[in-house]
Tab-separated table of C-alpha atoms and ligand atoms in Angstrom:
chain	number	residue	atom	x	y	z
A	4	UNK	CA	0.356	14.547	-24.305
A	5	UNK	CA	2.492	17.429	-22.687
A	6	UNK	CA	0.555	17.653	-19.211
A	7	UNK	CA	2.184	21.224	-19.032
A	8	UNK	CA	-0.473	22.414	-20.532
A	9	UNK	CA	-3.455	20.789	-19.390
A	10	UNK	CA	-6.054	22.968	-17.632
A	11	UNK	CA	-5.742	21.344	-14.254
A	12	UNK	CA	-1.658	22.516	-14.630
A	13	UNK	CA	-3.172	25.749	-15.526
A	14	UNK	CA	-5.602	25.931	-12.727
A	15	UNK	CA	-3.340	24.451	-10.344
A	16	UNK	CA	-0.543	27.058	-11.856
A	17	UNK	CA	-2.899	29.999	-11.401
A	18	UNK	CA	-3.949	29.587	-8.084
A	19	UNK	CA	0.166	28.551	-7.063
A	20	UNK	CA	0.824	32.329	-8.094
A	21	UNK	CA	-2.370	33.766	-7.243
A	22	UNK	CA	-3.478	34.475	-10.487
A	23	UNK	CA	-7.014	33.314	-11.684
A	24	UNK	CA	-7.462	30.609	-14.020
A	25	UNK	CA	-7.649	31.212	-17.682
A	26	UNK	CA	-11.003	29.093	-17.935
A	27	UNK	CA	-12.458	28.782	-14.725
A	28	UNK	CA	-14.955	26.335	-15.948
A	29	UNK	CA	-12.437	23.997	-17.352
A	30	UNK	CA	-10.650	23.653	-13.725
A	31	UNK	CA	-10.481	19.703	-12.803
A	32	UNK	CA	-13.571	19.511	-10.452
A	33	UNK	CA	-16.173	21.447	-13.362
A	34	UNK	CA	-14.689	19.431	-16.240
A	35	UNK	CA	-17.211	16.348	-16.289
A	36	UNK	CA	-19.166	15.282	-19.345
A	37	UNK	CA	-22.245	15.128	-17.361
A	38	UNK	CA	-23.942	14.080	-20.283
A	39	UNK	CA	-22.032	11.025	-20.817
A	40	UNK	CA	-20.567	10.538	-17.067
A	41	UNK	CA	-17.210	10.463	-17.905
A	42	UNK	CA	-14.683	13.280	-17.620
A	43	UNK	CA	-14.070	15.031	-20.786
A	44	UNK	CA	-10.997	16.852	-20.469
A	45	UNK	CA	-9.484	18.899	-22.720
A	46	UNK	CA	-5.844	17.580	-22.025
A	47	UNK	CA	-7.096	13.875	-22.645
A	48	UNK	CA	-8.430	15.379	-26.021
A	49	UNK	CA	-6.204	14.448	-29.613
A	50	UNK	CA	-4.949	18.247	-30.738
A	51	UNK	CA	-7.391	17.408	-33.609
A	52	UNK	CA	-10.385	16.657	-31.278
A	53	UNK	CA	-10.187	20.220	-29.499
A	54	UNK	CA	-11.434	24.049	-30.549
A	55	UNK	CA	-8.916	26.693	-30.881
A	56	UNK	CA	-9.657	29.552	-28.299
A	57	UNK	CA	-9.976	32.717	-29.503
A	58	UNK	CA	-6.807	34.787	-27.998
A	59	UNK	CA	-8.264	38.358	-28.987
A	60	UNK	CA	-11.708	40.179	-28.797
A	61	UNK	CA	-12.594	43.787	-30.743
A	62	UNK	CA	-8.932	44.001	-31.036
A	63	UNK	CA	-8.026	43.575	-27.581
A	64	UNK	CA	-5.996	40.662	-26.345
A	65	UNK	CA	-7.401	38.624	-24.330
A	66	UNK	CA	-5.172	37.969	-21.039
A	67	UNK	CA	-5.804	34.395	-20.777
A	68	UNK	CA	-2.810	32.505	-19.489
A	69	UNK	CA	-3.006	28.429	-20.885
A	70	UNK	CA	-4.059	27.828	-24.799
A	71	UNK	CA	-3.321	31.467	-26.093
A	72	UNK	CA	-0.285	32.127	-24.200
A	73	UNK	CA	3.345	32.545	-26.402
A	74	UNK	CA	4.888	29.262	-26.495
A	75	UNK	CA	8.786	29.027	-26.086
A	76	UNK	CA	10.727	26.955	-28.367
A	77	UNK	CA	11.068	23.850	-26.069
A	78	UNK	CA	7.422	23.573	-25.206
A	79	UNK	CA	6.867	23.657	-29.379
A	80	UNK	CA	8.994	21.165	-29.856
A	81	UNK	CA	6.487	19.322	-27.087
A	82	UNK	CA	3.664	19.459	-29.316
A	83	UNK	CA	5.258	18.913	-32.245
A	84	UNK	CA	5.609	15.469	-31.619
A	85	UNK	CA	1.672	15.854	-31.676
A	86	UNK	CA	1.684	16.625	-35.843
A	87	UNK	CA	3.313	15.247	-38.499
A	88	UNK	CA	5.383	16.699	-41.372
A	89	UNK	CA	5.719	19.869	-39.684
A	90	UNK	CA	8.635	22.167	-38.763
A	91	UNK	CA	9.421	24.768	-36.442
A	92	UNK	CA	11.146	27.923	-38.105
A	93	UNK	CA	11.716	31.520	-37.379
A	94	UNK	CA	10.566	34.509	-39.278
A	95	UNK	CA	12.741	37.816	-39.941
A	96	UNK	CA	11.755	38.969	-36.748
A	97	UNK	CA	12.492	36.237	-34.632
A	98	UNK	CA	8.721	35.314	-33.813
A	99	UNK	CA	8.193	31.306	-33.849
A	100	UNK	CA	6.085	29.484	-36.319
A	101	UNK	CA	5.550	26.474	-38.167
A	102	UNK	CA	5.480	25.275	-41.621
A	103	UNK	CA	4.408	22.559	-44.035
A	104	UNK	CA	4.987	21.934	-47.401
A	105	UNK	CA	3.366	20.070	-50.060
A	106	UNK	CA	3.080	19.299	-53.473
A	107	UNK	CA	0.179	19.509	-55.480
A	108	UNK	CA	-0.431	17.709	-58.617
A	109	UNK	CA	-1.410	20.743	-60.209
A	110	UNK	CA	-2.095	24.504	-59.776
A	111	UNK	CA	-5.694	23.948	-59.445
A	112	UNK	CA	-5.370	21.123	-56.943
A	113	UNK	CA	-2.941	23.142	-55.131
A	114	UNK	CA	-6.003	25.759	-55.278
A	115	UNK	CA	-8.838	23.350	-54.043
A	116	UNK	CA	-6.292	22.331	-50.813
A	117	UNK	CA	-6.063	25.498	-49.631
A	118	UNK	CA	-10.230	25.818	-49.858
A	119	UNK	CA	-10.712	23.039	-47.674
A	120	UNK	CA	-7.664	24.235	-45.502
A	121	UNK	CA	-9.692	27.559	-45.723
A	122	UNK	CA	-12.731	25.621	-44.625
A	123	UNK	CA	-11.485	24.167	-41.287
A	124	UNK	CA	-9.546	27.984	-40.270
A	125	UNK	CA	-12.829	29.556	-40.566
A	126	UNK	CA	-14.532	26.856	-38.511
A	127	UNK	CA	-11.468	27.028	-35.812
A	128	UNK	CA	-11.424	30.992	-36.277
A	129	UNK	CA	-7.619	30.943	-36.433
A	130	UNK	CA	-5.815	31.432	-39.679
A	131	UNK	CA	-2.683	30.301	-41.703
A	132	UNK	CA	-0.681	31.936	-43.813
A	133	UNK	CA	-0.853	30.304	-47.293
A	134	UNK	CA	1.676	30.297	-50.110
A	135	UNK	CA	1.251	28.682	-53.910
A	136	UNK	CA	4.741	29.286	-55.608
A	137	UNK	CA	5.888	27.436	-58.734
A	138	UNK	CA	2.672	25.933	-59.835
A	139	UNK	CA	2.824	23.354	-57.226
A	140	UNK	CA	4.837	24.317	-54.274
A	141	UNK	CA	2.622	24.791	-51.210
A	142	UNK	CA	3.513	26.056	-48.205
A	143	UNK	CA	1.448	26.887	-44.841
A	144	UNK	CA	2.418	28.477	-42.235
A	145	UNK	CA	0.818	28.911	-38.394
A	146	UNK	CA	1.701	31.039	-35.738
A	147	UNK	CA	-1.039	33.565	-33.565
A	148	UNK	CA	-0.559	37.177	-34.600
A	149	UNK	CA	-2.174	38.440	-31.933
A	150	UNK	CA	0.415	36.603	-29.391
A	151	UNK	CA	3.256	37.549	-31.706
A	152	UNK	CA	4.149	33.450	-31.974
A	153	UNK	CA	3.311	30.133	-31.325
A	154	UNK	CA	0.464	29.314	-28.949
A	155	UNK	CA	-1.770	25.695	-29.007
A	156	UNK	CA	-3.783	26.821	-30.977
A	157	UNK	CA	-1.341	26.657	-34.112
A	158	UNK	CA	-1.035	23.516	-33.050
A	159	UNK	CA	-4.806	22.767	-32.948
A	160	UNK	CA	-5.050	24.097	-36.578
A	161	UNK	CA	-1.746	21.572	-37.904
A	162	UNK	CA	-3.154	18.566	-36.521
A	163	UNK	CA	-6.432	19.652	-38.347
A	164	UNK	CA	-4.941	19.726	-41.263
A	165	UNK	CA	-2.826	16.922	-41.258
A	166	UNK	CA	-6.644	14.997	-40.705
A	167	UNK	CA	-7.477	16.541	-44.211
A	168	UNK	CA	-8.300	14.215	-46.874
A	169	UNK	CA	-5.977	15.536	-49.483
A	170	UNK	CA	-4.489	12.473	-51.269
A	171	UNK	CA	-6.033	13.318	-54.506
A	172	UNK	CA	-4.496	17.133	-54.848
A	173	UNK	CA	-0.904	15.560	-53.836
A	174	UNK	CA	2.002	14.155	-56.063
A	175	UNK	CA	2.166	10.571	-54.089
A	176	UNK	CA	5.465	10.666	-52.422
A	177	UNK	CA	8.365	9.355	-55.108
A	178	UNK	CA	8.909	5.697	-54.478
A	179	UNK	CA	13.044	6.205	-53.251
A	180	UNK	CA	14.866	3.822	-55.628
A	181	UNK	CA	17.795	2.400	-53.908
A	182	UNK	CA	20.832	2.467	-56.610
A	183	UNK	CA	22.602	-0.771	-56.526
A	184	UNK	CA	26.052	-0.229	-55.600
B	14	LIG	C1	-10.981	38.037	-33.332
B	14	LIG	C2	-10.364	36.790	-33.958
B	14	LIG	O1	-10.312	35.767	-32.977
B	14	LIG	C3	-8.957	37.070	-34.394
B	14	LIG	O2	-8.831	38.101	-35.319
B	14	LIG	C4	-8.293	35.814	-34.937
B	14	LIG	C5	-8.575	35.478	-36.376
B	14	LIG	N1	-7.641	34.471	-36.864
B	14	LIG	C6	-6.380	34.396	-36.354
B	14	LIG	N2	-5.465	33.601	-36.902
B	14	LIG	C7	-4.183	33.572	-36.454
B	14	LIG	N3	-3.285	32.748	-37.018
B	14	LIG	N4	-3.811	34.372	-35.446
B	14	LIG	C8	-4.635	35.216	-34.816
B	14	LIG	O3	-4.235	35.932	-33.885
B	14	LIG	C9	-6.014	35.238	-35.238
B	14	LIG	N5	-6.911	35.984	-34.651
């Protein structure tokens, strides 16, 4: 788990440079499960297990530093480890983002994953960018358009998705035949 970006790192960050942390109620001492006694902290949290922030209210950004800020392309590659089948690419303008593709069995199927992808952005509030090309060829994409690139929460939303049941809309992986030579 990168600790760069738990929210003690943040809070202790924030206060280092005098700037106030992004959630005040997640700093170290507050973040206690009181319910259960044990600490429940975000950072000790799978990507799946925690809620994307939102970065962005009536419009406005939100200045949070932590989950919605910009990530740079070595601290991606940090929580890429985190999800699997995923890759970090670049769009036309240079803003990070990442991408998965699949193959559906059919159009349909490749209709119905999207849906329940659909299902789990509008839980999270925070959105991918879908693509259904050739029949069966689909693609998502994640990055935070109001931060203009990567932030946790893209993150957040892959290792969602990877927890999707979608084995029956996929073409099972082909079996790789070794040749004999
Ligand atoms: C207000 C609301 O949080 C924003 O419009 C959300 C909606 N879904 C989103 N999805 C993505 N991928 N990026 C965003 O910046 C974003 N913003």
């Amino acid at each position: 788990m990168p600790s760069a970006f738990s929210p003690h790192r943040w809070a202790s960050e924030s206060s280092r440079i005098g700037m106030r942390p992004a959630f005040p109620s997640r700093s170290a001492a507050s973040c206690q499960d009181r319910t259960r006694g044990r600490t429940c902290c975000r950072a000790a949290l799978r990507l799946a297990e925690r809620k994307c922030e939102a970065c962005e209210q009536d419009g406005e950004a939100l200045q949070y530093m932590g989950f919605c800020a910009a990530l740079g392309r070595e601290a991606a590659g940090e929580y890429l480890s985190q999800v699997s089948g995923w890759q970090i690419v670049e769009d036309e303008e240079k803003r990070l983002r990442i991408r998965r593709n699949f193959r559906s069995r059919n159009f349909l199927k490749g209709l119905e994953l999207f849906r329940r992808i659909g299902e789990v952005a509008e839980a999270e509030g925070h959105h991918p960018d879908l693509h259904l090309e050739g029949w069966n060829r689909a693609t998502v994409e994640l990055w935070t358009h109001s931060r203009g690139g990567l932030t946790e929460n893209d993150f957040i939303m892959a290792a969602k998705i990877d927890d999707i049941k979608k084995d029956d809309l996929l073409r099972s992986k082909r079996k790789a035949t070794k040749t004999q030579t």
